[in-house]
């Protein structure tokens, strides 16, 4: 059987409720994956796995390369297959990006998809500061996120599409992060445009979810409907 696997750490609802304790180490994920997104222990910035390395888009606007001993409470990563068709795309906004991507997923929206886009971007990103225990819910913490805007920036957009049926386990639709080519800044993308970019996409048809082992995760009511609060977290707070 020839499949492409998505590895996911924890669930989105657990993260939304405040489970920020690192559950899996960077080094363990890099054994099975080389691309993906997430966040680090204590909600410390925006995780970007790229070309077999792990980076953190910090709330200071900087990017830090992470060690194999750093850990993540939530992540979605995969081993990217480069032997796929390269597509040239352009988009003038986040909404336009989502519309342009429809042609690549319309055949089956019940799969996951991982993308890697290289080009020059106008982009607005956000990140959160590391939190201290006792952790507050993400929909509260995100009100204090930091946002940064970059123009004509060479770099990469890394992201995942999740199908609708995973609501609460992951976020349906597109979730994308940015990393500039110089590896000096990046984060969760709020707005983005590009006049020309090179894009590759992988269909992922196998899904492993790795659950945290902590008392907080064991106590959460993960069936709560947090859709509206998640949507608020995903947006800008300017």
PDB file of C-alpha atoms in Angstrom:
ATOM      1  CA  UNK A   1       0.000   0.000   0.000  1.00  0.00           C
ATOM      2  CA  UNK A   2       1.436   3.370  -1.047  1.00  0.00           C
ATOM      3  CA  UNK A   3       0.073   6.083   1.233  1.00  0.00           C
ATOM      4  CA  UNK A   4       1.125   9.519   2.470  1.00  0.00           C
ATOM      5  CA  UNK A   5       0.632   9.956   6.199  1.00  0.00           C
ATOM      6  CA  UNK A   6      -0.312  12.988   8.259  1.00  0.00           C
ATOM      7  CA  UNK A   7       0.929  12.923  11.860  1.00  0.00           C
ATOM      8  CA  UNK A   8      -1.103  15.041  14.249  1.00  0.00           C
ATOM      9  CA  UNK A   9      -0.306  15.837  17.873  1.00  0.00           C
ATOM     10  CA  UNK A  10      -3.349  16.242  20.155  1.00  0.00           C
ATOM     11  CA  UNK A  11      -6.635  17.854  19.047  1.00  0.00           C
ATOM     12  CA  UNK A  12      -7.597  21.400  18.193  1.00  0.00           C
ATOM     13  CA  UNK A  13     -10.219  21.585  20.939  1.00  0.00           C
ATOM     14  CA  UNK A  14      -7.634  20.566  23.542  1.00  0.00           C
ATOM     15  CA  UNK A  15      -5.381  23.401  22.351  1.00  0.00           C
ATOM     16  CA  UNK A  16      -8.298  25.843  22.332  1.00  0.00           C
ATOM     17  CA  UNK A  17      -9.096  24.954  25.941  1.00  0.00           C
ATOM     18  CA  UNK A  18      -5.505  25.557  27.062  1.00  0.00           C
ATOM     19  CA  UNK A  19      -3.531  22.317  26.778  1.00  0.00           C
ATOM     20  CA  UNK A  20      -0.171  23.861  25.876  1.00  0.00           C
ATOM     21  CA  UNK A  21       2.133  21.271  27.445  1.00  0.00           C
ATOM     22  CA  UNK A  22       4.589  19.772  24.964  1.00  0.00           C
ATOM     23  CA  UNK A  23       3.549  16.219  24.157  1.00  0.00           C
ATOM     24  CA  UNK A  24       6.028  15.111  21.463  1.00  0.00           C
ATOM     25  CA  UNK A  25       9.623  16.148  20.872  1.00  0.00           C
ATOM     26  CA  UNK A  26      10.835  17.816  17.685  1.00  0.00           C
ATOM     27  CA  UNK A  27      13.400  15.050  17.167  1.00  0.00           C
ATOM     28  CA  UNK A  28      10.731  12.347  17.189  1.00  0.00           C
ATOM     29  CA  UNK A  29       8.635  14.180  14.600  1.00  0.00           C
ATOM     30  CA  UNK A  30      11.657  14.799  12.361  1.00  0.00           C
ATOM     31  CA  UNK A  31      12.181  11.041  12.182  1.00  0.00           C
ATOM     32  CA  UNK A  32       8.900  10.678  10.288  1.00  0.00           C
ATOM     33  CA  UNK A  33       8.253  14.131   8.804  1.00  0.00           C
ATOM     34  CA  UNK A  34      10.011  17.075   7.172  1.00  0.00           C
ATOM     35  CA  UNK A  35       7.217  19.625   6.714  1.00  0.00           C
ATOM     36  CA  UNK A  36       4.290  20.949   8.717  1.00  0.00           C
ATOM     37  CA  UNK A  37       2.934  23.452  11.210  1.00  0.00           C
ATOM     38  CA  UNK A  38       1.921  23.697  14.866  1.00  0.00           C
ATOM     39  CA  UNK A  39       3.005  25.433  18.068  1.00  0.00           C
ATOM     40  CA  UNK A  40       5.550  24.814  20.821  1.00  0.00           C
ATOM     41  CA  UNK A  41       5.440  24.099  24.544  1.00  0.00           C
ATOM     42  CA  UNK A  42       3.556  26.813  26.389  1.00  0.00           C
ATOM     43  CA  UNK A  43       2.079  28.105  23.118  1.00  0.00           C
ATOM     44  CA  UNK A  44       5.478  29.621  22.412  1.00  0.00           C
ATOM     45  CA  UNK A  45       5.161  30.917  18.852  1.00  0.00           C
ATOM     46  CA  UNK A  46       4.216  29.319  15.541  1.00  0.00           C
ATOM     47  CA  UNK A  47       5.899  26.070  14.513  1.00  0.00           C
ATOM     48  CA  UNK A  48       7.113  25.684  10.947  1.00  0.00           C
ATOM     49  CA  UNK A  49       8.697  22.402   9.882  1.00  0.00           C
ATOM     50  CA  UNK A  50      10.523  22.937   6.600  1.00  0.00           C
ATOM     51  CA  UNK A  51      13.121  20.901   4.695  1.00  0.00           C
ATOM     52  CA  UNK A  52      13.694  18.666   7.704  1.00  0.00           C
ATOM     53  CA  UNK A  53      14.273  21.459  10.216  1.00  0.00           C
ATOM     54  CA  UNK A  54      12.005  22.931  12.889  1.00  0.00           C
ATOM     55  CA  UNK A  55      11.575  26.693  13.262  1.00  0.00           C
ATOM     56  CA  UNK A  56       9.591  28.912  15.601  1.00  0.00           C
ATOM     57  CA  UNK A  57       7.979  32.160  14.453  1.00  0.00           C
ATOM     58  CA  UNK A  58       8.120  34.076  17.730  1.00  0.00           C
ATOM     59  CA  UNK A  59       5.865  36.881  18.970  1.00  0.00           C
ATOM     60  CA  UNK A  60       8.935  39.158  18.834  1.00  0.00           C
ATOM     61  CA  UNK A  61       8.854  38.858  15.045  1.00  0.00           C
ATOM     62  CA  UNK A  62      11.992  36.730  14.963  1.00  0.00           C
ATOM     63  CA  UNK A  63      12.509  33.115  13.908  1.00  0.00           C
ATOM     64  CA  UNK A  64      14.424  30.619  16.004  1.00  0.00           C
ATOM     65  CA  UNK A  65      15.580  27.164  14.933  1.00  0.00           C
ATOM     66  CA  UNK A  66      14.405  24.614  17.481  1.00  0.00           C
ATOM     67  CA  UNK A  67      16.373  21.745  18.972  1.00  0.00           C
ATOM     68  CA  UNK A  68      15.407  18.089  18.842  1.00  0.00           C
ATOM     69  CA  UNK A  69      14.547  18.257  22.560  1.00  0.00           C
ATOM     70  CA  UNK A  70      11.979  21.024  22.184  1.00  0.00           C
ATOM     71  CA  UNK A  71       8.404  19.793  22.291  1.00  0.00           C
ATOM     72  CA  UNK A  72       5.017  20.562  20.760  1.00  0.00           C
ATOM     73  CA  UNK A  73       1.504  20.355  22.249  1.00  0.00           C
ATOM     74  CA  UNK A  74      -0.137  20.518  18.818  1.00  0.00           C
ATOM     75  CA  UNK A  75       1.177  19.916  15.308  1.00  0.00           C
ATOM     76  CA  UNK A  76       0.336  18.543  11.877  1.00  0.00           C
ATOM     77  CA  UNK A  77       3.362  17.241   9.964  1.00  0.00           C
ATOM     78  CA  UNK A  78       4.183  14.905   7.088  1.00  0.00           C
ATOM     79  CA  UNK A  79       7.011  13.672   4.891  1.00  0.00           C
ATOM     80  CA  UNK A  80       6.592  15.732   1.728  1.00  0.00           C
ATOM     81  CA  UNK A  81       6.782  14.028  -1.654  1.00  0.00           C
ATOM     82  CA  UNK A  82       8.638  16.390  -3.975  1.00  0.00           C
ATOM     83  CA  UNK A  83       7.971  14.188  -7.008  1.00  0.00           C
ATOM     84  CA  UNK A  84       4.678  15.868  -7.822  1.00  0.00           C
ATOM     85  CA  UNK A  85       3.710  18.428 -10.418  1.00  0.00           C
ATOM     86  CA  UNK A  86       4.761  22.018  -9.759  1.00  0.00           C
ATOM     87  CA  UNK A  87       2.000  24.571 -10.324  1.00  0.00           C
ATOM     88  CA  UNK A  88       2.290  28.318 -10.862  1.00  0.00           C
ATOM     89  CA  UNK A  89      -0.358  30.244  -8.957  1.00  0.00           C
ATOM     90  CA  UNK A  90      -1.202  33.843  -8.042  1.00  0.00           C
ATOM     91  CA  UNK A  91      -3.617  35.255  -5.480  1.00  0.00           C
ATOM     92  CA  UNK A  92      -4.430  38.734  -4.204  1.00  0.00           C
ATOM     93  CA  UNK A  93      -5.793  37.908  -0.750  1.00  0.00           C
ATOM     94  CA  UNK A  94      -6.303  35.077   1.709  1.00  0.00           C
ATOM     95  CA  UNK A  95      -9.818  34.549   0.374  1.00  0.00           C
ATOM     96  CA  UNK A  96      -8.516  34.508  -3.193  1.00  0.00           C
ATOM     97  CA  UNK A  97      -5.864  31.976  -2.162  1.00  0.00           C
ATOM     98  CA  UNK A  98      -8.581  29.660  -0.813  1.00  0.00           C
ATOM     99  CA  UNK A  99     -10.599  30.049  -4.016  1.00  0.00           C
ATOM    100  CA  UNK A 100      -7.560  29.331  -6.211  1.00  0.00           C
ATOM    101  CA  UNK A 101      -6.770  26.210  -4.204  1.00  0.00           C
ATOM    102  CA  UNK A 102     -10.240  24.788  -4.873  1.00  0.00           C
ATOM    103  CA  UNK A 103      -9.101  23.375  -8.228  1.00  0.00           C
ATOM    104  CA  UNK A 104      -6.502  21.213  -6.480  1.00  0.00           C
ATOM    105  CA  UNK A 105      -8.811  19.673  -3.867  1.00  0.00           C
ATOM    106  CA  UNK A 106     -12.217  19.596  -5.552  1.00  0.00           C
ATOM    107  CA  UNK A 107     -11.696  15.981  -6.612  1.00  0.00           C
ATOM    108  CA  UNK A 108     -11.943  14.834  -3.002  1.00  0.00           C
ATOM    109  CA  UNK A 109     -12.335  17.222  -0.071  1.00  0.00           C
ATOM    110  CA  UNK A 110     -12.426  14.329   2.384  1.00  0.00           C
ATOM    111  CA  UNK A 111      -8.644  13.964   2.294  1.00  0.00           C
ATOM    112  CA  UNK A 112      -6.008  16.079   4.006  1.00  0.00           C
ATOM    113  CA  UNK A 113      -3.601  18.055   1.801  1.00  0.00           C
ATOM    114  CA  UNK A 114      -0.180  19.521   2.593  1.00  0.00           C
ATOM    115  CA  UNK A 115       1.168  22.395   0.482  1.00  0.00           C
ATOM    116  CA  UNK A 116       4.515  24.044  -0.038  1.00  0.00           C
ATOM    117  CA  UNK A 117       4.591  27.350  -1.911  1.00  0.00           C
ATOM    118  CA  UNK A 118       7.723  29.289  -2.828  1.00  0.00           C
ATOM    119  CA  UNK A 119       7.724  32.843  -4.107  1.00  0.00           C
ATOM    120  CA  UNK A 120       7.577  36.518  -3.230  1.00  0.00           C
ATOM    121  CA  UNK A 121       4.738  37.487  -0.920  1.00  0.00           C
ATOM    122  CA  UNK A 122       2.970  40.357   0.730  1.00  0.00           C
ATOM    123  CA  UNK A 123       2.006  38.793   4.015  1.00  0.00           C
ATOM    124  CA  UNK A 124       0.622  39.585   7.464  1.00  0.00           C
ATOM    125  CA  UNK A 125       1.419  37.070  10.168  1.00  0.00           C
ATOM    126  CA  UNK A 126       0.735  36.664  13.866  1.00  0.00           C
ATOM    127  CA  UNK A 127       2.204  34.838  16.839  1.00  0.00           C
ATOM    128  CA  UNK A 128       1.581  34.510  20.584  1.00  0.00           C
ATOM    129  CA  UNK A 129       3.967  34.847  23.512  1.00  0.00           C
ATOM    130  CA  UNK A 130       4.809  31.844  25.628  1.00  0.00           C
ATOM    131  CA  UNK A 131       2.196  31.332  28.345  1.00  0.00           C
ATOM    132  CA  UNK A 132       2.651  30.601  32.023  1.00  0.00           C
ATOM    133  CA  UNK A 133       0.648  28.081  34.021  1.00  0.00           C
ATOM    134  CA  UNK A 134      -2.170  27.921  34.862  1.00  0.00           C
ATOM    135  CA  UNK A 135      -2.891  28.216  31.144  1.00  0.00           C
ATOM    136  CA  UNK A 136      -5.785  30.313  29.919  1.00  0.00           C
ATOM    137  CA  UNK A 137      -7.870  29.181  26.904  1.00  0.00           C
ATOM    138  CA  UNK A 138      -6.445  30.020  23.488  1.00  0.00           C
ATOM    139  CA  UNK A 139      -9.456  32.147  22.577  1.00  0.00           C
ATOM    140  CA  UNK A 140      -8.495  34.396  25.518  1.00  0.00           C
ATOM    141  CA  UNK A 141      -4.726  34.331  24.992  1.00  0.00           C
ATOM    142  CA  UNK A 142      -5.008  35.124  21.270  1.00  0.00           C
ATOM    143  CA  UNK A 143      -6.368  38.578  22.051  1.00  0.00           C
ATOM    144  CA  UNK A 144      -2.792  39.509  22.954  1.00  0.00           C
ATOM    145  CA  UNK A 145      -1.206  38.140  19.785  1.00  0.00           C
ATOM    146  CA  UNK A 146       1.417  40.166  17.892  1.00  0.00           C
ATOM    147  CA  UNK A 147       1.058  40.890  14.173  1.00  0.00           C
ATOM    148  CA  UNK A 148       3.706  41.724  11.585  1.00  0.00           C
ATOM    149  CA  UNK A 149       3.438  42.745   7.949  1.00  0.00           C
ATOM    150  CA  UNK A 150       6.034  42.144   5.234  1.00  0.00           C
ATOM    151  CA  UNK A 151       6.090  43.406   1.646  1.00  0.00           C
ATOM    152  CA  UNK A 152       7.753  41.720  -1.367  1.00  0.00           C
ATOM    153  CA  UNK A 153       9.224  39.098   0.927  1.00  0.00           C
ATOM    154  CA  UNK A 154      10.827  36.001  -0.576  1.00  0.00           C
ATOM    155  CA  UNK A 155       9.915  32.893   1.307  1.00  0.00           C
ATOM    156  CA  UNK A 156       7.636  29.925   1.763  1.00  0.00           C
ATOM    157  CA  UNK A 157       4.041  29.229   2.631  1.00  0.00           C
ATOM    158  CA  UNK A 158       3.570  25.908   4.409  1.00  0.00           C
ATOM    159  CA  UNK A 159       0.134  24.653   5.243  1.00  0.00           C
ATOM    160  CA  UNK A 160      -2.525  22.033   5.540  1.00  0.00           C
ATOM    161  CA  UNK A 161      -6.068  21.546   4.353  1.00  0.00           C
ATOM    162  CA  UNK A 162      -8.316  19.554   6.720  1.00  0.00           C
ATOM    163  CA  UNK A 163     -11.721  18.124   5.723  1.00  0.00           C
ATOM    164  CA  UNK A 164     -14.977  19.245   7.331  1.00  0.00           C
ATOM    165  CA  UNK A 165     -15.549  16.042   9.279  1.00  0.00           C
ATOM    166  CA  UNK A 166     -12.587  16.706  11.594  1.00  0.00           C
ATOM    167  CA  UNK A 167     -14.226  19.748  13.232  1.00  0.00           C
ATOM    168  CA  UNK A 168     -12.929  19.995  16.805  1.00  0.00           C
ATOM    169  CA  UNK A 169     -10.096  17.556  16.142  1.00  0.00           C
ATOM    170  CA  UNK A 170      -8.505  19.887  13.621  1.00  0.00           C
ATOM    171  CA  UNK A 171      -9.584  23.047  11.837  1.00  0.00           C
ATOM    172  CA  UNK A 172     -11.526  22.401   8.610  1.00  0.00           C
ATOM    173  CA  UNK A 173     -10.156  24.261   5.607  1.00  0.00           C
ATOM    174  CA  UNK A 174      -6.753  25.845   5.117  1.00  0.00           C
ATOM    175  CA  UNK A 175      -4.293  26.685   7.910  1.00  0.00           C
ATOM    176  CA  UNK A 176      -1.039  28.194   6.609  1.00  0.00           C
ATOM    177  CA  UNK A 177       2.219  29.539   8.068  1.00  0.00           C
ATOM    178  CA  UNK A 178       4.937  31.724   6.538  1.00  0.00           C
ATOM    179  CA  UNK A 179       8.728  31.439   6.715  1.00  0.00           C
ATOM    180  CA  UNK A 180      10.932  33.928   4.891  1.00  0.00           C
ATOM    181  CA  UNK A 181      13.854  32.729   2.798  1.00  0.00           C
ATOM    182  CA  UNK A 182      16.412  34.266   5.152  1.00  0.00           C
ATOM    183  CA  UNK A 183      14.860  32.324   8.053  1.00  0.00           C
ATOM    184  CA  UNK A 184      14.569  35.496  10.097  1.00  0.00           C
ATOM    185  CA  UNK A 185      10.805  35.887  10.507  1.00  0.00           C
ATOM    186  CA  UNK A 186       7.539  34.027  10.055  1.00  0.00           C
ATOM    187  CA  UNK A 187       4.281  33.036  11.696  1.00  0.00           C
ATOM    188  CA  UNK A 188       0.637  32.124  11.240  1.00  0.00           C
ATOM    189  CA  UNK A 189      -0.719  33.789   8.091  1.00  0.00           C
ATOM    190  CA  UNK A 190      -3.625  36.199   8.468  1.00  0.00           C
ATOM    191  CA  UNK A 191      -3.407  37.766   5.013  1.00  0.00           C
ATOM    192  CA  UNK A 192      -1.304  36.972   1.951  1.00  0.00           C
ATOM    193  CA  UNK A 193      -0.874  37.750  -1.742  1.00  0.00           C
ATOM    194  CA  UNK A 194       1.574  36.838  -4.505  1.00  0.00           C
ATOM    195  CA  UNK A 195       1.730  37.745  -8.195  1.00  0.00           C
ATOM    196  CA  UNK A 196       3.497  34.473  -9.012  1.00  0.00           C
ATOM    197  CA  UNK A 197       4.471  31.535  -6.829  1.00  0.00           C
ATOM    198  CA  UNK A 198       5.483  27.906  -7.277  1.00  0.00           C
ATOM    199  CA  UNK A 199       3.235  25.447  -5.482  1.00  0.00           C
ATOM    200  CA  UNK A 200       3.375  21.714  -4.815  1.00  0.00           C
ATOM    201  CA  UNK A 201       0.597  19.789  -3.103  1.00  0.00           C
ATOM    202  CA  UNK A 202       0.475  16.357  -1.486  1.00  0.00           C
ATOM    203  CA  UNK A 203      -2.724  14.410  -0.902  1.00  0.00           C
ATOM    204  CA  UNK A 204      -2.527  12.701   2.510  1.00  0.00           C
ATOM    205  CA  UNK A 205      -4.645   9.568   2.850  1.00  0.00           C
ATOM    206  CA  UNK A 206      -3.458   8.206   6.191  1.00  0.00           C
ATOM    207  CA  UNK A 207      -3.831  10.001   9.524  1.00  0.00           C
ATOM    208  CA  UNK A 208      -2.178   9.269  12.878  1.00  0.00           C
ATOM    209  CA  UNK A 209      -3.346  11.253  15.930  1.00  0.00           C
ATOM    210  CA  UNK A 210      -1.002  11.089  18.914  1.00  0.00           C
ATOM    211  CA  UNK A 211      -2.707  11.934  22.223  1.00  0.00           C
ATOM    212  CA  UNK A 212      -0.960  13.801  25.066  1.00  0.00           C
ATOM    213  CA  UNK A 213      -0.369  12.103  28.403  1.00  0.00           C
ATOM    214  CA  UNK A 214      -1.239  14.703  31.014  1.00  0.00           C
ATOM    215  CA  UNK A 215      -4.000  15.205  33.567  1.00  0.00           C
ATOM    216  CA  UNK A 216      -5.334  18.271  31.773  1.00  0.00           C
ATOM    217  CA  UNK A 217      -5.983  16.411  28.536  1.00  0.00           C
ATOM    218  CA  UNK A 218      -7.679  13.635  30.489  1.00  0.00           C
ATOM    219  CA  UNK A 219     -10.124  16.122  32.048  1.00  0.00           C
ATOM    220  CA  UNK A 220     -11.173  18.200  29.014  1.00  0.00           C
ATOM    221  CA  UNK A 221     -14.678  18.000  27.553  1.00  0.00           C
ATOM    222  CA  UNK A 222     -13.465  17.786  23.958  1.00  0.00           C
ATOM    223  CA  UNK A 223     -16.979  17.631  22.524  1.00  0.00           C
ATOM    224  CA  UNK A 224     -17.619  21.335  23.113  1.00  0.00           C
ATOM    225  CA  UNK A 225     -18.621  23.352  20.054  1.00  0.00           C
ATOM    226  CA  UNK A 226     -15.772  25.859  19.812  1.00  0.00           C
ATOM    227  CA  UNK A 227     -16.258  26.688  16.125  1.00  0.00           C
ATOM    228  CA  UNK A 228     -17.001  30.401  16.607  1.00  0.00           C
ATOM    229  CA  UNK A 229     -14.154  30.834  19.107  1.00  0.00           C
ATOM    230  CA  UNK A 230     -11.760  29.048  16.765  1.00  0.00           C
ATOM    231  CA  UNK A 231     -12.784  31.352  13.905  1.00  0.00           C
ATOM    232  CA  UNK A 232     -12.063  34.360  16.110  1.00  0.00           C
ATOM    233  CA  UNK A 233      -8.607  33.003  16.986  1.00  0.00           C
ATOM    234  CA  UNK A 234      -7.767  32.495  13.296  1.00  0.00           C
ATOM    235  CA  UNK A 235      -8.454  36.122  12.432  1.00  0.00           C
ATOM    236  CA  UNK A 236      -6.629  39.421  12.909  1.00  0.00           C
ATOM    237  CA  UNK A 237      -6.954  41.409  16.118  1.00  0.00           C
ATOM    238  CA  UNK A 238      -5.912  44.734  14.601  1.00  0.00           C
TER     239      UNK A 238
END
